[in-house]
Amino acid sequence: MSDDPRPGPGLAGDPGFFRLVVESHRAVVGAPLVPAPPDAGWLYARAPFALLAHDGGADPRFIYANRTAQACFEYDWDAIVGLPSRLSAEAPERAARQRLLDAVARDGFATGYRGVRIARSGRRFWIEDGVVWQLRRPDGSVAGQAAVFAAWRDA
């Protein structure tokens, strides 16, 4: 991953998507995701935490992964965007992941999440103290889910 401060492709540099993520987090979780005044470029290229989002499909696919998340999962933008998000967990971990996503769909968010994930190379790592929330549009409809975590370690 480079240190290039320019926004990445697609949603990575999209101010509207940035607002959706930040405002959904504040509305659903009740706390700010980022201190003011960071923007879409900062969130993508410089945030010290991993941020991923997937769509609301029956088999959700990643629509966003900032550079920290890309480094954790060992995928670049083109490889992770469009990837079914279930593939971020090994088969034995997928049931727990699905329970988490179901709880988020029911309750709007979940905090304190801890789980094992798998990187592209097969390296397994723990996500610690993650927050997962619904991405809600201004009209209240759900656009998908997002997850943020600032702590991880190899399993």
XYZ file of N, CA and C in Angstrom:
465
model
N 0.844 -1.179 0.000
C 0.000 0.000 0.000
C 0.890 1.243 0.000
N 0.550 2.182 -0.798
C 1.375 3.382 -0.878
C 0.876 4.435 0.096
N 1.684 5.460 0.242
C 1.331 6.564 1.128
C 0.729 7.723 0.336
N 0.368 7.474 -0.898
C -0.193 8.478 -1.787
C -1.455 9.067 -1.152
N -1.503 10.377 -0.893
C -2.661 10.981 -0.225
C -3.870 11.197 -1.121
N -3.725 10.981 -2.419
C -4.862 11.210 -3.311
C -5.943 10.161 -3.075
N -7.190 10.537 -3.202
C -8.267 9.554 -3.066
C -8.105 8.439 -4.081
N -8.596 7.282 -3.726
C -8.508 6.125 -4.610
C -9.649 6.107 -5.611
N -9.786 4.996 -6.271
C -10.808 4.861 -7.313
C -12.210 4.740 -6.738
N -13.197 4.941 -7.606
C -14.585 4.694 -7.235
C -15.020 5.419 -5.977
N -15.636 4.668 -5.085
C -16.176 5.246 -3.853
C -15.100 5.753 -2.910
N -13.854 5.343 -3.109
C -12.779 5.746 -2.206
C -12.650 7.262 -2.108
N -12.870 7.970 -3.186
C -12.748 9.421 -3.173
C -14.068 10.154 -3.269
N -15.160 9.449 -3.091
C -16.489 10.018 -3.285
C -16.975 10.736 -2.022
N -17.138 12.069 -2.085
C -17.601 12.805 -0.901
C -18.988 12.363 -0.430
N -19.850 11.958 -1.351
C -21.182 11.491 -0.964
C -21.115 10.198 -0.169
N -20.252 9.276 -0.586
C -20.084 8.025 0.161
C -19.455 8.310 1.518
N -18.484 9.212 1.561
C -17.879 9.620 2.828
C -18.964 10.124 3.790
N -19.837 11.002 3.307
C -20.921 11.515 4.152
C -21.839 10.391 4.616
N -22.180 9.457 3.711
C -23.037 8.331 4.067
C -22.418 7.531 5.207
N -21.150 7.197 5.100
C -20.474 6.410 6.135
C -20.415 7.174 7.452
N -19.956 8.401 7.396
C -19.760 9.202 8.612
C -21.093 9.544 9.281
N -22.072 9.981 8.491
C -23.364 10.352 9.074
C -24.142 9.137 9.550
N -24.039 8.014 8.857
C -24.691 6.780 9.330
C -24.100 6.345 10.658
N -22.780 6.406 10.763
C -22.123 6.011 12.015
C -22.610 6.893 13.159
N -22.645 8.197 12.944
C -23.079 9.122 13.994
C -24.547 8.873 14.366
N -25.396 8.658 13.366
C -26.828 8.459 13.623
C -27.121 7.102 14.263
N -26.468 6.052 13.789
C -26.793 4.700 14.243
C -26.030 4.342 15.510
N -24.732 4.623 15.541
C -23.895 4.249 16.678
C -23.961 5.313 17.776
N -24.190 6.567 17.376
C -24.294 7.640 18.361
C -22.963 8.266 18.720
N -21.961 8.078 17.875
C -20.635 8.639 18.122
C -20.000 8.985 16.779
N -19.100 9.971 16.783
C -18.435 10.299 15.515
C -17.449 9.205 15.115
N -17.331 8.965 13.819
C -16.352 8.011 13.297
C -14.987 8.671 13.169
N -14.977 9.892 12.712
C -13.732 10.626 12.500
C -13.860 12.016 13.110
N -12.731 12.567 13.564
C -12.763 13.955 14.032
C -12.854 14.886 12.832
N -13.493 16.027 13.007
C -13.565 16.997 11.911
C -12.162 17.567 11.720
N -11.737 17.888 10.572
C -12.382 17.962 9.280
C -11.958 16.905 8.268
N -11.495 15.691 8.618
C -11.109 14.743 7.566
C -12.151 14.591 6.466
N -11.652 14.187 5.309
C -12.501 14.039 4.140
C -12.336 12.641 3.565
N -12.915 12.427 2.404
C -12.885 11.106 1.773
C -11.453 10.644 1.502
N -10.586 11.548 1.107
C -9.189 11.187 0.849
C -8.476 10.729 2.107
N -8.690 11.439 3.217
C -8.087 11.048 4.499
C -8.611 9.682 4.924
N -9.923 9.480 4.833
C -10.525 8.213 5.256
C -9.965 7.052 4.444
N -9.762 7.253 3.171
C -9.252 6.187 2.309
C -7.752 5.957 2.508
N -6.960 7.014 2.500
C -5.509 6.865 2.440
C -4.785 6.965 3.766
N -5.361 7.655 4.747
C -4.595 7.954 5.959
C -5.219 7.493 7.265
N -6.453 7.067 7.257
C -7.108 6.671 8.510
C -6.304 5.572 9.209
N -6.132 5.674 10.518
C -5.351 4.681 11.257
C -6.164 3.436 11.618
N -7.345 3.328 11.061
C -8.217 2.183 11.311
C -8.670 1.599 9.982
N -9.075 0.339 10.020
C -9.600 -0.336 8.833
C -11.085 -0.042 8.717
N -11.529 0.300 7.523
C -12.943 0.543 7.252
C -13.307 -0.209 5.988
N -14.351 -1.037 6.088
C -14.881 -1.788 4.949
C -16.373 -1.561 4.899
N -16.942 -1.692 3.712
C -18.402 -1.630 3.564
C -18.809 -2.627 2.500
N -19.990 -3.213 2.712
C -20.552 -4.071 1.674
C -21.978 -3.638 1.384
N -22.452 -4.068 0.205
C -23.792 -3.689 -0.218
C -24.826 -4.484 0.569
N -26.078 -4.291 0.252
C -27.158 -4.953 0.973
C -27.718 -6.167 0.262
N -26.972 -6.748 -0.658
C -27.446 -7.904 -1.414
C -27.566 -9.162 -0.568
N -28.194 -10.180 -1.141
C -28.360 -11.465 -0.449
C -27.008 -12.099 -0.143
N -26.027 -11.927 -1.025
C -24.653 -12.371 -0.800
C -23.802 -11.101 -0.912
N -23.739 -10.318 0.191
C -23.124 -8.984 0.115
C -21.710 -9.000 -0.451
N -21.436 -7.974 -1.239
C -20.106 -7.797 -1.834
C -19.509 -6.489 -1.341
N -18.195 -6.525 -1.119
C -17.517 -5.308 -0.689
C -17.666 -4.219 -1.745
N -17.973 -3.025 -1.263
C -18.043 -1.853 -2.132
C -16.971 -0.839 -1.756
N -16.315 -1.064 -0.607
C -15.313 -0.110 -0.115
C -14.367 -0.810 0.843
N -13.100 -0.456 0.752
C -12.092 -0.870 1.728
C -11.004 0.193 1.708
N -10.773 0.843 2.834
C -9.718 1.848 2.843
C -8.357 1.150 2.809
N -7.303 1.932 2.699
C -5.972 1.331 2.539
C -5.555 0.506 3.751
N -5.967 0.895 4.944
C -5.633 0.093 6.111
C -6.296 -1.273 6.012
N -7.558 -1.310 5.604
C -8.253 -2.587 5.418
C -7.604 -3.391 4.300
N -7.227 -2.731 3.212
C -6.560 -3.430 2.124
C -5.266 -4.093 2.606
N -4.517 -3.398 3.446
C -3.276 -3.970 3.987
C -3.580 -5.164 4.889
N -4.601 -5.057 5.724
C -4.967 -6.173 6.617
C -5.351 -7.415 5.826
N -6.163 -7.224 4.800
C -6.684 -8.342 4.027
C -5.799 -8.714 2.830
N -4.761 -7.902 2.559
C -3.798 -8.163 1.483
C -4.434 -8.149 0.085
N -5.397 -7.282 -0.113
C -6.024 -7.083 -1.422
C -5.855 -5.623 -1.804
N -5.687 -5.345 -3.096
C -5.753 -3.961 -3.527
C -7.217 -3.631 -3.824
N -7.471 -2.386 -4.174
C -8.840 -1.924 -4.405
C -9.568 -2.801 -5.416
N -8.935 -3.028 -6.555
C -9.597 -3.763 -7.634
C -9.916 -5.200 -7.252
N -9.119 -5.791 -6.379
C -9.348 -7.183 -5.985
C -10.393 -7.314 -4.878
N -10.500 -6.325 -3.993
C -11.439 -6.464 -2.872
C -12.831 -5.958 -3.224
N -12.936 -4.888 -4.000
C -14.253 -4.369 -4.366
C -14.921 -5.368 -5.320
N -16.088 -5.820 -4.932
C -16.811 -6.828 -5.695
C -16.674 -8.223 -5.107
N -15.721 -8.419 -4.208
C -15.517 -9.718 -3.562
C -16.659 -9.984 -2.581
N -17.256 -11.175 -2.606
C -18.280 -11.476 -1.592
C -17.667 -11.335 -0.187
N -18.290 -10.562 0.666
C -17.699 -10.283 1.978
C -17.596 -11.528 2.847
N -18.409 -12.551 2.565
C -18.313 -13.790 3.342
C -16.946 -14.431 3.196
N -16.237 -14.136 2.097
C -14.918 -14.718 1.872
C -13.844 -14.093 2.756
N -14.214 -13.075 3.530
C -13.261 -12.488 4.470
C -13.117 -13.349 5.722
N -13.949 -14.376 5.840
C -13.876 -15.306 6.971
C -13.797 -16.725 6.427
N -13.044 -17.574 7.116
C -12.994 -18.983 6.726
C -14.335 -19.629 7.030
N -14.616 -20.728 6.361
C -15.905 -21.408 6.503
C -16.323 -21.627 7.962
N -15.446 -22.111 8.860
C -15.891 -22.323 10.244
C -16.297 -21.031 10.971
N -15.794 -19.895 10.509
C -16.091 -18.608 11.151
C -17.312 -17.926 10.534
N -17.809 -18.430 9.423
C -18.876 -17.739 8.692
C -20.201 -17.732 9.442
N -20.480 -18.744 10.241
C -21.737 -18.756 11.002
C -21.735 -17.634 12.028
N -20.616 -17.443 12.724
C -20.519 -16.358 13.707
C -20.609 -15.004 13.008
N -19.980 -14.883 11.848
C -20.047 -13.648 11.078
C -21.488 -13.359 10.670
N -22.207 -14.382 10.226
C -23.597 -14.191 9.817
C -24.472 -13.789 10.994
N -24.241 -14.353 12.170
C -24.999 -13.940 13.367
C -24.761 -12.468 13.667
N -23.517 -12.024 13.508
C -23.209 -10.613 13.709
C -23.974 -9.750 12.714
N -23.940 -10.112 11.441
C -24.631 -9.311 10.421
C -26.142 -9.305 10.645
N -26.688 -10.431 11.102
C -28.121 -10.486 11.408
C -28.457 -9.562 12.577
N -27.589 -9.534 13.584
C -27.815 -8.642 14.732
C -27.760 -7.182 14.296
N -26.841 -6.854 13.402
C -26.743 -5.478 12.892
C -27.995 -5.125 12.103
N -28.481 -6.053 11.297
C -29.712 -5.808 10.535
C -30.887 -5.573 11.478
N -30.914 -6.289 12.583
C -32.012 -6.163 13.549
C -31.873 -4.914 14.417
N -30.652 -4.654 14.929
C -30.436 -3.616 15.934
C -29.828 -2.326 15.392
N -29.333 -2.342 14.168
C -28.735 -1.151 13.577
C -27.228 -1.119 13.687
N -26.667 -1.698 14.762
C -25.211 -1.733 14.917
C -24.832 -2.745 15.984
N -23.560 -3.070 16.014
C -22.994 -3.927 17.056
C -21.603 -3.393 17.383
N -21.250 -3.402 18.649
C -19.924 -2.954 19.075
C -19.201 -4.093 19.775
N -17.905 -3.921 19.935
C -17.109 -4.909 20.648
C -16.897 -6.203 19.899
N -17.071 -6.189 18.574
C -16.942 -7.408 17.798
C -15.497 -7.902 17.786
N -15.350 -9.213 17.924
C -14.053 -9.870 17.848
C -14.233 -11.128 17.011
N -13.381 -11.323 16.016
C -13.489 -12.512 15.190
C -12.257 -12.733 14.346
N -12.099 -13.939 13.859
C -10.975 -14.295 13.003
C -11.349 -14.016 11.550
N -10.437 -13.404 10.833
C -10.598 -13.146 9.414
C -9.415 -13.740 8.673
N -9.542 -13.801 7.359
C -8.491 -14.402 6.544
C -8.050 -13.431 5.465
N -6.732 -13.298 5.326
C -6.155 -12.445 4.300
C -6.017 -13.241 3.002
N -5.758 -12.543 1.941
C -5.637 -13.165 0.622
C -4.589 -14.283 0.609
N -3.511 -14.103 1.370
C -2.426 -15.093 1.407
C -2.783 -16.336 2.212
N -3.906 -16.268 2.945
C -4.267 -17.362 3.845
C -3.907 -17.069 5.296
N -3.200 -15.961 5.538
C -2.864 -15.556 6.906
C -4.153 -15.258 7.656
N -4.282 -15.821 8.836
C -5.457 -15.570 9.661
C -5.119 -14.508 10.702
N -6.095 -13.629 10.970
C -5.865 -12.581 11.967
C -7.152 -12.293 12.723
N -6.964 -11.849 13.956
C -8.088 -11.451 14.809
C -8.405 -9.990 14.597
N -9.676 -9.696 14.443
C -10.185 -8.328 14.530
C -10.579 -8.137 15.982
N -10.174 -7.044 16.556
C -10.481 -6.760 17.956
C -11.349 -5.511 18.061
N -12.355 -5.556 18.901
C -13.182 -4.396 19.248
C -13.741 -3.668 18.015
N -14.306 -4.432 17.096
C -14.879 -3.854 15.889
C -16.273 -3.297 16.107
N -16.645 -2.378 15.245
C -17.991 -1.811 15.230
C -18.554 -2.045 13.830
N -19.759 -2.576 13.768
C -20.441 -2.821 12.498
C -21.778 -2.081 12.562
N -22.130 -1.374 11.494
C -23.372 -0.616 11.506
C -24.003 -0.585 10.133
N -25.288 -0.257 10.134
C -26.017 -0.104 8.884
C -25.658 1.231 8.237
N -25.487 1.187 6.939
C -25.325 2.416 6.167
C -26.724 2.876 5.793
N -27.153 3.964 6.398
C -28.504 4.475 6.152
C -28.453 5.762 5.350
N -29.240 5.771 4.314
C -29.364 6.973 3.494
C -30.198 8.006 4.258
N -30.162 9.253 3.802
C -30.949 10.286 4.487
C -32.439 9.951 4.588
N -32.977 9.179 3.645
C -34.396 8.817 3.713
C -34.663 7.638 4.650
N -33.602 7.116 5.289
C -33.755 6.015 6.237
C -33.568 4.640 5.635
N -33.511 4.537 4.309
C -33.315 3.225 3.689
C -31.877 2.749 3.927
N -31.704 1.445 3.913
C -30.403 0.848 4.202
C -29.654 0.582 2.902
N -28.407 1.056 2.835
C -27.566 0.894 1.647
C -26.579 -0.259 1.798
N -26.502 -0.839 2.976
C -25.549 -1.909 3.245
C -25.073 -1.825 4.682
N -23.894 -2.351 4.929
C -23.303 -2.314 6.260
C -21.840 -1.926 6.137
N -21.320 -1.327 7.203
C -19.910 -0.957 7.259
C -19.324 -1.502 8.547
N -18.016 -1.699 8.536
C -17.305 -2.178 9.716
C -16.026 -1.391 9.875
N -15.686 -1.111 11.110
C -14.442 -0.417 11.413
C -13.762 -1.148 12.561
N -12.437 -1.262 12.464
C -11.663 -1.808 13.567
C -10.275 -1.189 13.543
N -9.749 -0.900 14.730
C -8.446 -0.263 14.842
C -7.409 -1.203 15.434
N -7.844 -2.376 15.866
C -6.915 -3.329 16.466
C -7.069 -4.682 15.797
N -5.941 -5.275 15.442
C -5.926 -6.608 14.852
C -4.569 -7.215 15.159
N -4.542 -8.546 15.137
C -3.285 -9.264 15.378
C -3.379 -10.617 14.698
N -2.225 -11.155 14.328
C -2.215 -12.466 13.684
C -2.761 -13.516 14.629
N -3.504 -14.463 14.057
C -4.098 -15.539 14.850
C -3.097 -16.665 15.032
